[in-house]
Amino acid sequence: MRILVTGGAGFLGSNLCARLVRNESDHIYCMDNLLTGELGNLEPLMKLPNFTFIRQDVIRPIALDVDQIYNAACAASPVAYQRDPIHTMKTSVLGIINLLDLADRCGATLLHFSTSEVYGDALVHPQPEEYWGNVNPDGVRSCYDEGKRAAETLCFDYRRMHGTRVKIIRVFNTYGPNMKPTDGRVVSNFIRQALNGEDITVYGDGSQTRSFCYVDDLIDGVIRMMNSPEELTGPINLGNPGEFTVNELAKLVLEKIPTRSRLIRCDLPQDDPRVRRPDIRRASELLGWMPRTRLPDGLEHTIAYFRRRLRGGLQAG
Ligand code: UDP
């Protein structure tokens, strides 16, 4: 099979490519504009005969012949996606239109990476797929949230109008190797800060919650979804239902990294969701999927990756 992974140099995309290249009879086309993705994430893959890197933005039309398309293209950390919100919206909307057109032309299956952000500041907890969300259309997070919501709409409109083969997963907070130490997310910030002896920046009072999924578990679910029966379009939540406050996460990181870092309180960003936890009954019933990695274990692997990376002087970016 010929498989296209957009956003393939990013955190999730590069982990997905690393898993897909193991099947040597498939050819993986990895596309990325390198705005937030990094070539370093692809270093082990670049020399493989079944791997091709293409530097291109998904907002430009794509000429390829493929059987499967994974769309993981979009800046995903709040700091990164708010840097150029207009481009973030274009990535979601123009990107998915280009990919849906490509899927239509090739008869390919398109799996779109949507997000728990479609639920916004959720009023239902945990969040099942039937929940329509509570999203501010005009705030600083809207470029991402509304862009991702529009992309879901387009997937279903293409399916209704053209019969396009689409599948949608909603990814909850995920962490692990190939995260960028400077992407501004809570896991990467806390680990980087603890390793560098910097203050640990807790936003607000730290009582807001998130559920953190280890990347290997997530990729497992993603591949199961792609290869599920055609009528299974989703959306399907993928995430780890273990829920932690930001304060609990800080404590866990500090237990694992001997450091002189102190906790400091910073302002809570605008529209920061209060709580987040996936209801994963659909994924478990329909895909037989369940995350296996406990947060303390996943953090060990992630800390080891950050140590190697910081030692190698690759902190910038
Ligand atoms: N957060 C924090 N300190 C940081 C970065 C993030 O307290 O240095 C908080 C943030 O306010 C949010 C949670 O951690 O409540 C998760 O933030 P992240 O940016 O990782 O992703 P989000 O789930 O908000 O998209």
PDB file of N, CA and C and ligand atoms in Angstrom, residues 76-79 81 116-117 141 144 173 179 183-190 193 200-204 206 208-210 212 246 249 267-269 272-274 276, ligand 1:
ATOM      1  N   ALA A  76      -0.376  21.901  17.009  1.00  0.00           N
ATOM      2  CA  ALA A  76      -1.357  21.374  17.965  1.00  0.00           C
ATOM      3  C   ALA A  76      -1.177  21.899  19.383  1.00  0.00           C
ATOM      4  N   SER A  77      -0.052  22.490  19.702  1.00  0.00           N
ATOM      5  CA  SER A  77       0.063  23.020  21.061  1.00  0.00           C
ATOM      6  C   SER A  77      -0.495  24.448  21.051  1.00  0.00           C
ATOM      7  N   PRO A  78      -1.181  24.831  22.130  1.00  0.00           N
ATOM      8  CA  PRO A  78      -1.811  26.160  22.127  1.00  0.00           C
ATOM      9  C   PRO A  78      -0.829  27.281  21.761  1.00  0.00           C
ATOM     10  N   VAL A  79       0.398  27.216  22.263  1.00  0.00           N
ATOM     11  CA  VAL A  79       1.376  28.261  21.937  1.00  0.00           C
ATOM     12  C   VAL A  79       1.629  28.272  20.431  1.00  0.00           C
ATOM     13  N   TYR A  81      -0.216  26.932  17.862  1.00  0.00           N
ATOM     14  CA  TYR A  81      -1.311  27.220  16.928  1.00  0.00           C
ATOM     15  C   TYR A  81      -1.818  28.651  17.042  1.00  0.00           C
ATOM     16  N   SER A 116      -9.856  16.572  21.019  1.00  0.00           N
ATOM     17  CA  SER A 116     -10.755  16.805  22.155  1.00  0.00           C
ATOM     18  C   SER A 116     -11.146  18.275  22.253  1.00  0.00           C
ATOM     19  N   GLU A 117     -10.392  19.153  21.592  1.00  0.00           N
ATOM     20  CA  GLU A 117     -10.722  20.586  21.622  1.00  0.00           C
ATOM     21  C   GLU A 117     -12.076  20.866  20.982  1.00  0.00           C
ATOM     22  N   ARG A 141      -8.308  30.490  21.190  1.00  0.00           N
ATOM     23  CA  ARG A 141      -8.203  29.069  20.854  1.00  0.00           C
ATOM     24  C   ARG A 141      -9.066  28.697  19.656  1.00  0.00           C
ATOM     25  N   TYR A 144      -8.003  26.983  16.267  1.00  0.00           N
ATOM     26  CA  TYR A 144      -7.755  25.538  16.311  1.00  0.00           C
ATOM     27  C   TYR A 144      -9.077  24.784  16.474  1.00  0.00           C
ATOM     28  N   ASN A 173      -5.188  14.680  25.050  1.00  0.00           N
ATOM     29  CA  ASN A 173      -3.773  15.010  25.343  1.00  0.00           C
ATOM     30  C   ASN A 173      -2.888  13.772  25.279  1.00  0.00           C
ATOM     31  N   MET A 179       8.088  14.683  21.307  1.00  0.00           N
ATOM     32  CA  MET A 179       7.480  15.975  21.663  1.00  0.00           C
ATOM     33  C   MET A 179       8.590  17.000  21.614  1.00  0.00           C
ATOM     34  N   ASP A 183       7.514  23.219  22.956  1.00  0.00           N
ATOM     35  CA  ASP A 183       6.217  23.443  22.303  1.00  0.00           C
ATOM     36  C   ASP A 183       5.196  24.102  23.225  1.00  0.00           C
ATOM     37  N   GLY A 184       5.523  24.248  24.502  1.00  0.00           N
ATOM     38  CA  GLY A 184       4.653  24.992  25.408  1.00  0.00           C
ATOM     39  C   GLY A 184       3.575  24.154  26.064  1.00  0.00           C
ATOM     40  N   ARG A 185       3.521  22.874  25.753  1.00  0.00           N
ATOM     41  CA  ARG A 185       2.508  22.023  26.387  1.00  0.00           C
ATOM     42  C   ARG A 185       2.912  21.740  27.838  1.00  0.00           C
ATOM     43  N   VAL A 186       1.930  21.244  28.590  1.00  0.00           N
ATOM     44  CA  VAL A 186       2.203  21.097  30.020  1.00  0.00           C
ATOM     45  C   VAL A 186       3.247  20.000  30.287  1.00  0.00           C
ATOM     46  N   VAL A 187       3.144  18.866  29.604  1.00  0.00           N
ATOM     47  CA  VAL A 187       4.095  17.778  29.885  1.00  0.00           C
ATOM     48  C   VAL A 187       5.506  18.191  29.459  1.00  0.00           C
ATOM     49  N   SER A 188       5.628  18.742  28.258  1.00  0.00           N
ATOM     50  CA  SER A 188       6.966  19.131  27.781  1.00  0.00           C
ATOM     51  C   SER A 188       7.529  20.275  28.617  1.00  0.00           C
ATOM     52  N   ASN A 189       6.687  21.237  28.980  1.00  0.00           N
ATOM     53  CA  ASN A 189       7.187  22.336  29.820  1.00  0.00           C
ATOM     54  C   ASN A 189       7.698  21.825  31.152  1.00  0.00           C
ATOM     55  N   PHE A 190       6.885  21.024  31.840  1.00  0.00           N
ATOM     56  CA  PHE A 190       7.265  20.597  33.196  1.00  0.00           C
ATOM     57  C   PHE A 190       8.555  19.763  33.164  1.00  0.00           C
ATOM     58  N   GLN A 193      11.497  22.075  32.219  1.00  0.00           N
ATOM     59  CA  GLN A 193      11.808  22.980  33.323  1.00  0.00           C
ATOM     60  C   GLN A 193      12.510  22.238  34.460  1.00  0.00           C
ATOM     61  N   ILE A 200       8.797  25.692  37.664  1.00  0.00           N
ATOM     62  CA  ILE A 200       7.725  24.921  37.016  1.00  0.00           C
ATOM     63  C   ILE A 200       6.495  25.819  36.962  1.00  0.00           C
ATOM     64  N   THR A 201       6.034  26.114  35.767  1.00  0.00           N
ATOM     65  CA  THR A 201       4.970  27.114  35.583  1.00  0.00           C
ATOM     66  C   THR A 201       3.586  26.469  35.624  1.00  0.00           C
ATOM     67  N   VAL A 202       2.916  26.598  36.769  1.00  0.00           N
ATOM     68  CA  VAL A 202       1.540  26.096  36.888  1.00  0.00           C
ATOM     69  C   VAL A 202       0.596  27.242  36.539  1.00  0.00           C
ATOM     70  N   TYR A 203      -0.244  27.031  35.522  1.00  0.00           N
ATOM     71  CA  TYR A 203      -1.175  28.084  35.110  1.00  0.00           C
ATOM     72  C   TYR A 203      -2.438  27.994  35.960  1.00  0.00           C
ATOM     73  N   GLY A 204      -2.892  29.147  36.459  1.00  0.00           N
ATOM     74  CA  GLY A 204      -4.064  29.175  37.328  1.00  0.00           C
ATOM     75  C   GLY A 204      -3.717  28.502  38.653  1.00  0.00           C
ATOM     76  N   GLY A 206      -3.971  25.321  39.157  1.00  0.00           N
ATOM     77  CA  GLY A 206      -3.501  23.955  38.891  1.00  0.00           C
ATOM     78  C   GLY A 206      -4.541  22.894  39.171  1.00  0.00           C
ATOM     79  N   GLN A 208      -7.231  22.465  37.287  1.00  0.00           N
ATOM     80  CA  GLN A 208      -7.831  22.004  36.027  1.00  0.00           C
ATOM     81  C   GLN A 208      -7.263  20.616  35.704  1.00  0.00           C
ATOM     82  N   THR A 209      -8.067  19.813  35.004  1.00  0.00           N
ATOM     83  CA  THR A 209      -7.635  18.430  34.758  1.00  0.00           C
ATOM     84  C   THR A 209      -7.414  18.155  33.264  1.00  0.00           C
ATOM     85  N   ARG A 210      -6.548  17.166  33.034  1.00  0.00           N
ATOM     86  CA  ARG A 210      -6.347  16.624  31.691  1.00  0.00           C
ATOM     87  C   ARG A 210      -6.115  15.126  31.856  1.00  0.00           C
ATOM     88  N   PHE A 212      -3.900  12.038  30.135  1.00  0.00           N
ATOM     89  CA  PHE A 212      -2.703  11.969  29.303  1.00  0.00           C
ATOM     90  C   PHE A 212      -2.494  10.556  28.768  1.00  0.00           C
ATOM     91  N   VAL A 246      -3.408  19.439  36.995  1.00  0.00           N
ATOM     92  CA  VAL A 246      -2.089  19.935  36.613  1.00  0.00           C
ATOM     93  C   VAL A 246      -1.149  19.877  37.822  1.00  0.00           C
ATOM     94  N   LEU A 249       0.168  16.394  38.113  1.00  0.00           N
ATOM     95  CA  LEU A 249       1.191  16.131  37.095  1.00  0.00           C
ATOM     96  C   LEU A 249       2.533  16.732  37.534  1.00  0.00           C
ATOM     97  N   ASP A 267      -0.635  33.169  35.165  1.00  0.00           N
ATOM     98  CA  ASP A 267      -2.037  33.399  34.771  1.00  0.00           C
ATOM     99  C   ASP A 267      -2.580  32.220  33.967  1.00  0.00           C
ATOM    100  N   LEU A 268      -3.858  31.947  34.182  1.00  0.00           N
ATOM    101  CA  LEU A 268      -4.521  30.904  33.395  1.00  0.00           C
ATOM    102  C   LEU A 268      -4.800  31.477  31.994  1.00  0.00           C
ATOM    103  N   PRO A 269      -4.410  30.750  30.919  1.00  0.00           N
ATOM    104  CA  PRO A 269      -4.695  31.273  29.573  1.00  0.00           C
ATOM    105  C   PRO A 269      -6.207  31.379  29.329  1.00  0.00           C
ATOM    106  N   ASP A 272      -9.133  28.327  28.788  1.00  0.00           N
ATOM    107  CA  ASP A 272      -8.480  27.058  29.146  1.00  0.00           C
ATOM    108  C   ASP A 272      -9.550  26.103  29.705  1.00  0.00           C
ATOM    109  N   PRO A 273      -9.772  24.947  29.060  1.00  0.00           N
ATOM    110  CA  PRO A 273     -10.823  24.052  29.572  1.00  0.00           C
ATOM    111  C   PRO A 273     -10.559  23.627  31.024  1.00  0.00           C
ATOM    112  N   ARG A 274     -11.619  23.581  31.827  1.00  0.00           N
ATOM    113  CA  ARG A 274     -11.511  23.255  33.259  1.00  0.00           C
ATOM    114  C   ARG A 274     -11.218  21.768  33.472  1.00  0.00           C
ATOM    115  N   ARG A 276     -11.039  17.672  31.456  1.00  0.00           N
ATOM    116  CA  ARG A 276     -11.049  16.911  30.196  1.00  0.00           C
ATOM    117  C   ARG A 276     -10.751  15.444  30.488  1.00  0.00           C
TER     118      ARG A 276
HETATM  119  N1  UDP B   1      -0.375  24.325  31.686  1.00  0.00           N
HETATM  120  C1  UDP B   1       0.331  24.677  32.828  1.00  0.00           C
HETATM  121  N2  UDP B   1       1.645  25.031  32.707  1.00  0.00           N
HETATM  122  C2  UDP B   1       2.303  25.011  31.519  1.00  0.00           C
HETATM  123  C3  UDP B   1       1.595  24.624  30.355  1.00  0.00           C
HETATM  124  C4  UDP B   1       0.248  24.294  30.477  1.00  0.00           C
HETATM  125  O1  UDP B   1      -0.232  24.720  33.941  1.00  0.00           O
HETATM  126  O2  UDP B   1       3.501  25.330  31.508  1.00  0.00           O
HETATM  127  C5  UDP B   1      -1.796  23.909  31.811  1.00  0.00           C
HETATM  128  C6  UDP B   1      -2.735  24.587  30.828  1.00  0.00           C
HETATM  129  O3  UDP B   1      -3.212  25.802  31.371  1.00  0.00           O
HETATM  130  C7  UDP B   1      -3.817  23.548  30.682  1.00  0.00           C
HETATM  131  C8  UDP B   1      -3.093  22.212  30.849  1.00  0.00           C
HETATM  132  O4  UDP B   1      -1.872  22.526  31.502  1.00  0.00           O
HETATM  133  O5  UDP B   1      -4.780  23.665  31.709  1.00  0.00           O
HETATM  134  C9  UDP B   1      -2.796  21.516  29.543  1.00  0.00           C
HETATM  135  O6  UDP B   1      -2.200  22.443  28.687  1.00  0.00           O
HETATM  136  P1  UDP B   1      -1.559  22.056  27.293  1.00  0.00           P
HETATM  137  O7  UDP B   1      -1.011  23.322  26.700  1.00  0.00           O
HETATM  138  O8  UDP B   1      -0.614  20.930  27.446  1.00  0.00           O
HETATM  139  O9  UDP B   1      -2.733  21.503  26.385  1.00  0.00           O
HETATM  140  P2  UDP B   1      -4.319  21.776  26.259  1.00  0.00           P
HETATM  141  O10 UDP B   1      -4.935  20.561  26.829  1.00  0.00           O
HETATM  142  O11 UDP B   1      -4.700  23.000  27.048  1.00  0.00           O
HETATM  143  O12 UDP B   1      -4.523  21.951  24.820  1.00  0.00           O
END
